[in-house]
């Protein structure tokens, strides 16, 4: 049965906003992406930023999903940023059929073309059944994955890789390689053009390391085996629901040292350093195309807390 999209009446906007905000809070807490008061603070900032003018925000559309008989099946929220259209909230009263999901994607594609978008991006939490049913097998690919490991495990493993604080002499080479590598990954993920990727990679590095190696809360290490450098590790210390939380900002095994198990040992080292720094959890981001890294992290007990899927137009 075909579905149609119609704008949400202005008189229903506040009700929808309150319900969508609560869905975001509950979803983040359930997935572990953000927990406790962190989920509330994020949701409030999120809606204030993306809907600064409420229902009149020109880059946002809240739509009713209607069946052929004009019965309402649910709502969805679309936001245009640059040339990327984000599907940020999908709420349906009952599970849509495959045909209805086909029709819904077709309607979203039409809106995307009308708004000048070149990509559709859909962030999804693991438990978002309606969202996954919508994008599965309909031209979307996993661009990026957020993961968490909690609590930190106590592993009885020998430490063959030694991690030591990065020296000032080593730091400039690290910055150059890390910025270039992240830009390449952004392009490979399909999320950025080469020019935009270079700018975004530089922006994020400056934001994380405004004072270089002396930036508080940033822990950078070189990894060695028998005095030979085999890789680097970068942990950014965060706060998660009032507790110290480590985030793996960069981890790299040197090209000539790969396939020796050092990647796994570096992750074990990250756990040890995180615990030493007072954290009880570790988070990380991995690009969807990096299947080997995803497999490694999941084998270590990391679980997915959010995925972003993309479809090119």
mmCIF file of C-alpha atoms in Angstrom:
data_model
loop_
_atom_site.group_PDB
_atom_site.id
_atom_site.type_symbol
_atom_site.label_atom_id
_atom_site.label_comp_id
_atom_site.label_asym_id
_atom_site.label_seq_id
_atom_site.Cartn_x
_atom_site.Cartn_y
_atom_site.Cartn_z
ATOM 1 C CA UNK A 1 0.000 0.000 0.000
ATOM 2 C CA UNK A 2 1.575 3.340 -1.041
ATOM 3 C CA UNK A 3 2.557 5.899 1.556
ATOM 4 C CA UNK A 4 2.594 9.676 1.328
ATOM 5 C CA UNK A 5 4.373 12.461 3.207
ATOM 6 C CA UNK A 6 2.632 15.607 4.349
ATOM 7 C CA UNK A 7 3.970 18.432 6.527
ATOM 8 C CA UNK A 8 3.165 18.199 10.220
ATOM 9 C CA UNK A 9 0.636 20.906 11.163
ATOM 10 C CA UNK A 10 2.241 23.732 13.145
ATOM 11 C CA UNK A 11 -0.177 23.123 15.990
ATOM 12 C CA UNK A 12 1.317 19.682 16.554
ATOM 13 C CA UNK A 13 4.949 20.745 16.488
ATOM 14 C CA UNK A 14 5.498 21.174 20.234
ATOM 15 C CA UNK A 15 3.944 17.793 20.967
ATOM 16 C CA UNK A 16 6.122 16.144 18.323
ATOM 17 C CA UNK A 17 9.260 17.910 19.569
ATOM 18 C CA UNK A 18 8.698 16.739 23.133
ATOM 19 C CA UNK A 19 8.134 13.146 22.034
ATOM 20 C CA UNK A 20 11.119 13.155 19.641
ATOM 21 C CA UNK A 21 13.377 14.620 22.338
ATOM 22 C CA UNK A 22 12.341 11.843 24.728
ATOM 23 C CA UNK A 23 12.938 9.212 22.034
ATOM 24 C CA UNK A 24 16.461 10.559 21.575
ATOM 25 C CA UNK A 25 17.151 10.508 25.314
ATOM 26 C CA UNK A 26 15.738 7.006 25.787
ATOM 27 C CA UNK A 27 17.494 5.695 22.685
ATOM 28 C CA UNK A 28 20.906 7.012 23.715
ATOM 29 C CA UNK A 29 20.553 5.562 27.189
ATOM 30 C CA UNK A 30 19.417 2.187 25.879
ATOM 31 C CA UNK A 31 22.303 1.935 23.418
ATOM 32 C CA UNK A 32 24.909 3.273 25.841
ATOM 33 C CA UNK A 33 25.916 6.000 23.392
ATOM 34 C CA UNK A 34 25.172 8.590 26.074
ATOM 35 C CA UNK A 35 23.917 7.747 29.539
ATOM 36 C CA UNK A 36 22.331 9.469 32.525
ATOM 37 C CA UNK A 37 22.235 13.254 32.428
ATOM 38 C CA UNK A 38 24.592 13.239 29.432
ATOM 39 C CA UNK A 39 21.721 12.004 27.255
ATOM 40 C CA UNK A 40 19.448 14.820 28.422
ATOM 41 C CA UNK A 41 22.056 17.531 27.893
ATOM 42 C CA UNK A 42 22.851 16.202 24.423
ATOM 43 C CA UNK A 43 19.185 16.067 23.393
ATOM 44 C CA UNK A 44 18.531 19.641 24.517
ATOM 45 C CA UNK A 45 21.577 20.957 22.644
ATOM 46 C CA UNK A 46 20.704 18.846 19.595
ATOM 47 C CA UNK A 47 17.179 20.199 19.215
ATOM 48 C CA UNK A 48 18.173 23.786 19.986
ATOM 49 C CA UNK A 49 20.886 23.654 17.327
ATOM 50 C CA UNK A 50 18.888 21.937 14.579
ATOM 51 C CA UNK A 51 15.537 23.650 15.203
ATOM 52 C CA UNK A 52 16.525 27.197 16.246
ATOM 53 C CA UNK A 53 13.288 28.611 14.833
ATOM 54 C CA UNK A 54 11.061 25.717 15.784
ATOM 55 C CA UNK A 55 8.625 24.646 13.114
ATOM 56 C CA UNK A 56 9.731 27.615 10.972
ATOM 57 C CA UNK A 57 13.359 26.439 10.681
ATOM 58 C CA UNK A 58 13.930 26.561 6.893
ATOM 59 C CA UNK A 59 16.374 23.641 6.715
ATOM 60 C CA UNK A 60 14.152 21.244 8.666
ATOM 61 C CA UNK A 61 11.000 19.374 7.770
ATOM 62 C CA UNK A 62 8.811 17.309 10.072
ATOM 63 C CA UNK A 63 6.529 15.118 7.989
ATOM 64 C CA UNK A 64 3.519 12.920 8.631
ATOM 65 C CA UNK A 65 3.616 9.453 7.085
ATOM 66 C CA UNK A 66 0.213 8.613 5.615
ATOM 67 C CA UNK A 67 -1.101 5.456 4.012
ATOM 68 C CA UNK A 68 -3.260 5.365 0.889
ATOM 69 C CA UNK A 69 -6.361 6.045 2.964
ATOM 70 C CA UNK A 70 -4.679 9.093 4.565
ATOM 71 C CA UNK A 71 -4.396 7.276 7.883
ATOM 72 C CA UNK A 72 -1.346 8.477 9.797
ATOM 73 C CA UNK A 73 1.331 5.814 10.252
ATOM 74 C CA UNK A 74 3.966 7.935 11.983
ATOM 75 C CA UNK A 75 6.324 10.875 11.540
ATOM 76 C CA UNK A 76 9.830 11.569 10.312
ATOM 77 C CA UNK A 77 12.247 14.484 10.689
ATOM 78 C CA UNK A 78 14.545 15.656 7.905
ATOM 79 C CA UNK A 79 17.315 18.274 8.232
ATOM 80 C CA UNK A 80 19.435 19.641 5.388
ATOM 81 C CA UNK A 81 23.056 20.553 6.176
ATOM 82 C CA UNK A 82 25.000 21.698 3.150
ATOM 83 C CA UNK A 83 24.194 19.134 0.482
ATOM 84 C CA UNK A 84 23.500 16.313 2.904
ATOM 85 C CA UNK A 85 19.968 15.463 4.023
ATOM 86 C CA UNK A 86 19.776 13.861 7.461
ATOM 87 C CA UNK A 87 16.939 11.586 8.536
ATOM 88 C CA UNK A 88 17.103 12.169 12.292
ATOM 89 C CA UNK A 89 13.886 10.751 13.705
ATOM 90 C CA UNK A 90 11.505 8.104 12.456
ATOM 91 C CA UNK A 91 8.548 7.070 14.580
ATOM 92 C CA UNK A 92 5.918 4.630 13.330
ATOM 93 C CA UNK A 93 2.894 3.279 15.160
ATOM 94 C CA UNK A 94 3.135 -0.191 13.599
ATOM 95 C CA UNK A 95 5.831 -1.937 11.588
ATOM 96 C CA UNK A 96 5.788 -0.816 7.957
ATOM 97 C CA UNK A 97 5.682 -3.419 5.220
ATOM 98 C CA UNK A 98 8.516 -3.819 2.745
ATOM 99 C CA UNK A 99 6.441 -2.100 0.083
ATOM 100 C CA UNK A 100 5.677 0.787 2.415
ATOM 101 C CA UNK A 101 9.364 1.191 3.220
ATOM 102 C CA UNK A 102 10.127 1.182 -0.514
ATOM 103 C CA UNK A 103 7.553 3.930 -1.003
ATOM 104 C CA UNK A 104 8.858 5.909 1.967
ATOM 105 C CA UNK A 105 12.446 5.842 0.676
ATOM 106 C CA UNK A 106 11.162 6.970 -2.731
ATOM 107 C CA UNK A 107 9.365 9.925 -1.111
ATOM 108 C CA UNK A 108 12.481 10.860 0.877
ATOM 109 C CA UNK A 109 14.583 10.709 -2.293
ATOM 110 C CA UNK A 110 12.197 13.120 -3.989
ATOM 111 C CA UNK A 111 12.456 15.568 -1.103
ATOM 112 C CA UNK A 112 16.252 15.232 -1.116
ATOM 113 C CA UNK A 113 16.420 16.081 -4.820
ATOM 114 C CA UNK A 114 14.055 19.021 -4.346
ATOM 115 C CA UNK A 115 16.252 20.375 -1.527
ATOM 116 C CA UNK A 116 19.440 20.016 -3.566
ATOM 117 C CA UNK A 117 20.940 17.190 -1.493
ATOM 118 C CA UNK A 118 23.580 14.861 -2.910
ATOM 119 C CA UNK A 119 23.561 12.404 0.006
ATOM 120 C CA UNK A 120 21.135 11.058 2.585
ATOM 121 C CA UNK A 121 22.588 10.313 6.011
ATOM 122 C CA UNK A 122 20.783 8.226 8.625
ATOM 123 C CA UNK A 123 22.215 7.869 12.153
ATOM 124 C CA UNK A 124 20.761 4.781 13.800
ATOM 125 C CA UNK A 125 20.955 3.280 17.261
ATOM 126 C CA UNK A 126 21.146 -0.545 17.426
ATOM 127 C CA UNK A 127 17.615 -0.914 18.793
ATOM 128 C CA UNK A 128 16.004 1.325 16.134
ATOM 129 C CA UNK A 129 14.069 -1.414 14.369
ATOM 130 C CA UNK A 130 11.997 0.918 12.175
ATOM 131 C CA UNK A 131 15.072 2.794 10.961
ATOM 132 C CA UNK A 132 16.997 -0.359 10.140
ATOM 133 C CA UNK A 133 13.989 -1.822 8.331
ATOM 134 C CA UNK A 134 13.804 1.358 6.249
ATOM 135 C CA UNK A 135 17.441 1.437 5.084
ATOM 136 C CA UNK A 136 18.306 -2.263 4.854
ATOM 137 C CA UNK A 137 18.833 -3.400 1.243
ATOM 138 C CA UNK A 138 17.828 0.011 -0.125
ATOM 139 C CA UNK A 139 21.148 1.431 -1.266
ATOM 140 C CA UNK A 140 22.495 2.585 2.107
ATOM 141 C CA UNK A 141 25.959 1.636 3.340
ATOM 142 C CA UNK A 142 27.447 1.865 6.823
ATOM 143 C CA UNK A 143 29.756 4.880 6.799
ATOM 144 C CA UNK A 144 30.793 5.009 10.444
ATOM 145 C CA UNK A 145 30.292 3.187 13.733
ATOM 146 C CA UNK A 146 30.518 4.375 17.327
ATOM 147 C CA UNK A 147 31.533 1.692 19.829
ATOM 148 C CA UNK A 148 32.056 1.375 23.580
ATOM 149 C CA UNK A 149 33.746 -1.070 25.926
ATOM 150 C CA UNK A 150 32.408 -1.098 29.470
ATOM 151 C CA UNK A 151 33.332 -1.994 32.077
ATOM 152 C CA UNK A 152 37.035 -2.251 31.345
ATOM 153 C CA UNK A 153 37.952 -5.945 31.446
ATOM 154 C CA UNK A 154 40.762 -7.418 33.501
ATOM 155 C CA UNK A 155 42.739 -9.393 30.954
ATOM 156 C CA UNK A 156 45.433 -11.856 31.890
ATOM 157 C CA UNK A 157 47.608 -11.164 28.852
ATOM 158 C CA UNK A 158 51.317 -10.563 28.559
ATOM 159 C CA UNK A 159 52.275 -7.058 27.454
ATOM 160 C CA UNK A 160 54.731 -7.356 24.567
ATOM 161 C CA UNK A 161 54.113 -3.816 23.319
ATOM 162 C CA UNK A 162 55.383 -0.985 25.506
ATOM 163 C CA UNK A 163 53.665 2.381 25.278
ATOM 164 C CA UNK A 164 55.490 5.497 26.394
ATOM 165 C CA UNK A 165 54.462 9.170 26.311
ATOM 166 C CA UNK A 166 55.118 10.680 22.903
ATOM 167 C CA UNK A 167 58.126 12.989 22.790
ATOM 168 C CA UNK A 168 58.128 16.554 21.488
ATOM 169 C CA UNK A 169 60.494 15.419 18.732
ATOM 170 C CA UNK A 170 58.083 12.707 17.561
ATOM 171 C CA UNK A 171 54.941 14.874 17.762
ATOM 172 C CA UNK A 172 55.253 16.872 14.471
ATOM 173 C CA UNK A 173 55.513 13.701 12.388
ATOM 174 C CA UNK A 174 52.522 12.274 14.226
ATOM 175 C CA UNK A 175 50.405 15.380 13.494
ATOM 176 C CA UNK A 176 51.209 15.301 9.787
ATOM 177 C CA UNK A 177 50.478 11.588 9.434
ATOM 178 C CA UNK A 178 47.363 11.590 11.620
ATOM 179 C CA UNK A 179 45.777 14.534 9.833
ATOM 180 C CA UNK A 180 46.485 13.083 6.391
ATOM 181 C CA UNK A 181 45.319 9.597 7.373
ATOM 182 C CA UNK A 182 42.048 10.810 8.845
ATOM 183 C CA UNK A 183 41.337 12.908 5.741
ATOM 184 C CA UNK A 184 41.895 9.845 3.544
ATOM 185 C CA UNK A 185 39.499 7.830 5.692
ATOM 186 C CA UNK A 186 36.835 10.546 5.474
ATOM 187 C CA UNK A 187 37.039 10.406 1.685
ATOM 188 C CA UNK A 188 36.996 6.590 1.645
ATOM 189 C CA UNK A 189 33.912 6.577 3.863
ATOM 190 C CA UNK A 190 31.995 8.592 1.255
ATOM 191 C CA UNK A 191 31.238 11.361 3.710
ATOM 192 C CA UNK A 192 33.498 14.106 2.303
ATOM 193 C CA UNK A 193 35.154 15.323 -0.879
ATOM 194 C CA UNK A 194 38.981 15.399 -0.743
ATOM 195 C CA UNK A 195 38.976 19.164 -0.176
ATOM 196 C CA UNK A 196 36.325 19.061 2.543
ATOM 197 C CA UNK A 197 37.990 16.048 4.166
ATOM 198 C CA UNK A 198 41.307 17.868 4.453
ATOM 199 C CA UNK A 199 39.591 20.872 6.041
ATOM 200 C CA UNK A 200 37.564 18.719 8.436
ATOM 201 C CA UNK A 201 40.553 16.643 9.489
ATOM 202 C CA UNK A 202 42.554 19.796 10.225
ATOM 203 C CA UNK A 203 39.643 21.351 12.116
ATOM 204 C CA UNK A 204 39.208 18.334 14.357
ATOM 205 C CA UNK A 205 42.910 18.011 15.091
ATOM 206 C CA UNK A 206 43.211 21.688 16.055
ATOM 207 C CA UNK A 207 40.079 21.391 18.183
ATOM 208 C CA UNK A 208 41.452 18.372 20.052
ATOM 209 C CA UNK A 209 45.056 19.615 20.356
ATOM 210 C CA UNK A 210 44.965 23.419 20.648
ATOM 211 C CA UNK A 211 48.116 23.340 22.791
ATOM 212 C CA UNK A 212 49.758 20.495 20.945
ATOM 213 C CA UNK A 213 51.341 17.810 23.061
ATOM 214 C CA UNK A 214 50.682 19.886 26.201
ATOM 215 C CA UNK A 215 46.883 19.949 25.710
ATOM 216 C CA UNK A 216 45.219 18.828 28.967
ATOM 217 C CA UNK A 217 43.249 15.595 28.754
ATOM 218 C CA UNK A 218 45.072 14.370 25.649
ATOM 219 C CA UNK A 219 47.340 11.360 26.085
ATOM 220 C CA UNK A 220 49.624 10.468 23.177
ATOM 221 C CA UNK A 221 51.945 7.471 23.131
ATOM 222 C CA UNK A 222 54.449 5.739 20.923
ATOM 223 C CA UNK A 223 54.427 1.955 20.998
ATOM 224 C CA UNK A 224 57.654 -0.025 20.852
ATOM 225 C CA UNK A 225 58.770 -3.644 20.827
ATOM 226 C CA UNK A 226 62.392 -4.278 21.815
ATOM 227 C CA UNK A 227 63.154 -0.611 21.263
ATOM 228 C CA UNK A 228 61.636 -0.486 17.752
ATOM 229 C CA UNK A 229 58.637 1.766 17.198
ATOM 230 C CA UNK A 230 55.655 -0.245 15.975
ATOM 231 C CA UNK A 231 52.804 2.253 16.244
ATOM 232 C CA UNK A 232 51.075 5.113 18.026
ATOM 233 C CA UNK A 233 48.119 5.493 20.379
ATOM 234 C CA UNK A 234 46.105 8.638 21.141
ATOM 235 C CA UNK A 235 43.536 8.731 23.939
ATOM 236 C CA UNK A 236 41.307 11.710 24.630
ATOM 237 C CA UNK A 237 39.943 11.815 28.151
ATOM 238 C CA UNK A 238 36.235 12.573 28.340
ATOM 239 C CA UNK A 239 33.484 12.504 30.949
ATOM 240 C CA UNK A 240 30.580 10.079 30.636
ATOM 241 C CA UNK A 241 27.733 10.477 33.101
ATOM 242 C CA UNK A 242 30.102 11.965 35.651
ATOM 243 C CA UNK A 243 32.761 9.273 35.233
ATOM 244 C CA UNK A 244 36.116 9.428 33.471
ATOM 245 C CA UNK A 245 35.886 7.975 29.966
ATOM 246 C CA UNK A 246 38.712 7.367 27.493
ATOM 247 C CA UNK A 247 38.180 7.780 23.759
ATOM 248 C CA UNK A 248 40.530 6.284 21.178
ATOM 249 C CA UNK A 249 41.189 9.195 18.834
ATOM 250 C CA UNK A 250 43.906 7.482 16.822
ATOM 251 C CA UNK A 251 45.582 4.098 16.804
ATOM 252 C CA UNK A 252 47.997 3.038 14.106
ATOM 253 C CA UNK A 253 50.386 0.162 13.552
ATOM 254 C CA UNK A 254 53.366 1.061 11.366
ATOM 255 C CA UNK A 255 53.029 -0.267 7.828
ATOM 256 C CA UNK A 256 56.100 -2.504 8.138
ATOM 257 C CA UNK A 257 54.941 -3.928 11.483
ATOM 258 C CA UNK A 258 51.473 -5.145 10.563
ATOM 259 C CA UNK A 259 50.128 -8.714 10.743
ATOM 260 C CA UNK A 260 52.105 -9.353 13.908
ATOM 261 C CA UNK A 261 49.252 -8.943 16.396
ATOM 262 C CA UNK A 262 50.335 -5.467 17.470
ATOM 263 C CA UNK A 263 46.927 -3.937 16.792
ATOM 264 C CA UNK A 264 45.319 -6.157 19.422
ATOM 265 C CA UNK A 265 48.167 -5.475 21.840
ATOM 266 C CA UNK A 266 47.808 -1.734 21.306
ATOM 267 C CA UNK A 267 44.138 -2.038 22.219
ATOM 268 C CA UNK A 268 45.112 -3.931 25.360
ATOM 269 C CA UNK A 269 47.529 -1.096 26.110
ATOM 270 C CA UNK A 270 44.694 1.401 25.614
ATOM 271 C CA UNK A 271 42.694 -0.455 28.271
ATOM 272 C CA UNK A 272 45.613 -0.366 30.699
ATOM 273 C CA UNK A 273 46.253 3.339 30.133
ATOM 274 C CA UNK A 274 42.562 4.167 30.412
ATOM 275 C CA UNK A 275 42.378 2.375 33.743
ATOM 276 C CA UNK A 276 45.525 4.150 34.941
ATOM 277 C CA UNK A 277 43.919 7.471 34.013
ATOM 278 C CA UNK A 278 40.845 6.655 36.084
ATOM 279 C CA UNK A 279 38.436 5.689 33.289
ATOM 280 C CA UNK A 280 35.967 2.823 33.593
ATOM 281 C CA UNK A 281 35.000 2.751 29.905
ATOM 282 C CA UNK A 282 36.519 3.316 26.454
ATOM 283 C CA UNK A 283 34.822 4.580 23.326
ATOM 284 C CA UNK A 284 35.967 4.726 19.733
ATOM 285 C CA UNK A 285 34.848 5.540 16.217
ATOM 286 C CA UNK A 286 35.572 3.302 13.249
ATOM 287 C CA UNK A 287 34.725 3.753 9.590
ATOM 288 C CA UNK A 288 32.359 1.208 8.113
ATOM 289 C CA UNK A 289 34.739 0.197 5.336
ATOM 290 C CA UNK A 290 37.372 -0.912 7.884
ATOM 291 C CA UNK A 291 35.977 -4.404 8.387
ATOM 292 C CA UNK A 292 39.179 -5.776 9.920
ATOM 293 C CA UNK A 293 39.174 -3.108 12.642
ATOM 294 C CA UNK A 294 35.482 -3.660 13.380
ATOM 295 C CA UNK A 295 36.114 -7.388 13.732
ATOM 296 C CA UNK A 296 39.052 -6.738 16.087
ATOM 297 C CA UNK A 297 37.101 -4.358 18.297
ATOM 298 C CA UNK A 298 34.098 -6.640 18.538
ATOM 299 C CA UNK A 299 36.345 -9.593 19.414
ATOM 300 C CA UNK A 300 37.661 -7.475 22.312
ATOM 301 C CA UNK A 301 34.138 -6.882 23.608
ATOM 302 C CA UNK A 302 33.327 -3.491 22.110
ATOM 303 C CA UNK A 303 29.691 -3.093 21.128
ATOM 304 C CA UNK A 304 28.069 -0.794 18.620
ATOM 305 C CA UNK A 305 26.194 2.157 20.106
ATOM 306 C CA UNK A 306 25.386 4.033 16.877
ATOM 307 C CA UNK A 307 25.844 3.647 13.132
ATOM 308 C CA UNK A 308 25.622 6.257 10.403
ATOM 309 C CA UNK A 309 24.404 5.020 7.023
ATOM 310 C CA UNK A 310 24.774 6.899 3.751
ATOM 311 C CA UNK A 311 23.121 6.796 0.365
ATOM 312 C CA UNK A 312 24.492 8.706 -2.584
ATOM 313 C CA UNK A 313 22.004 10.453 -4.866
#
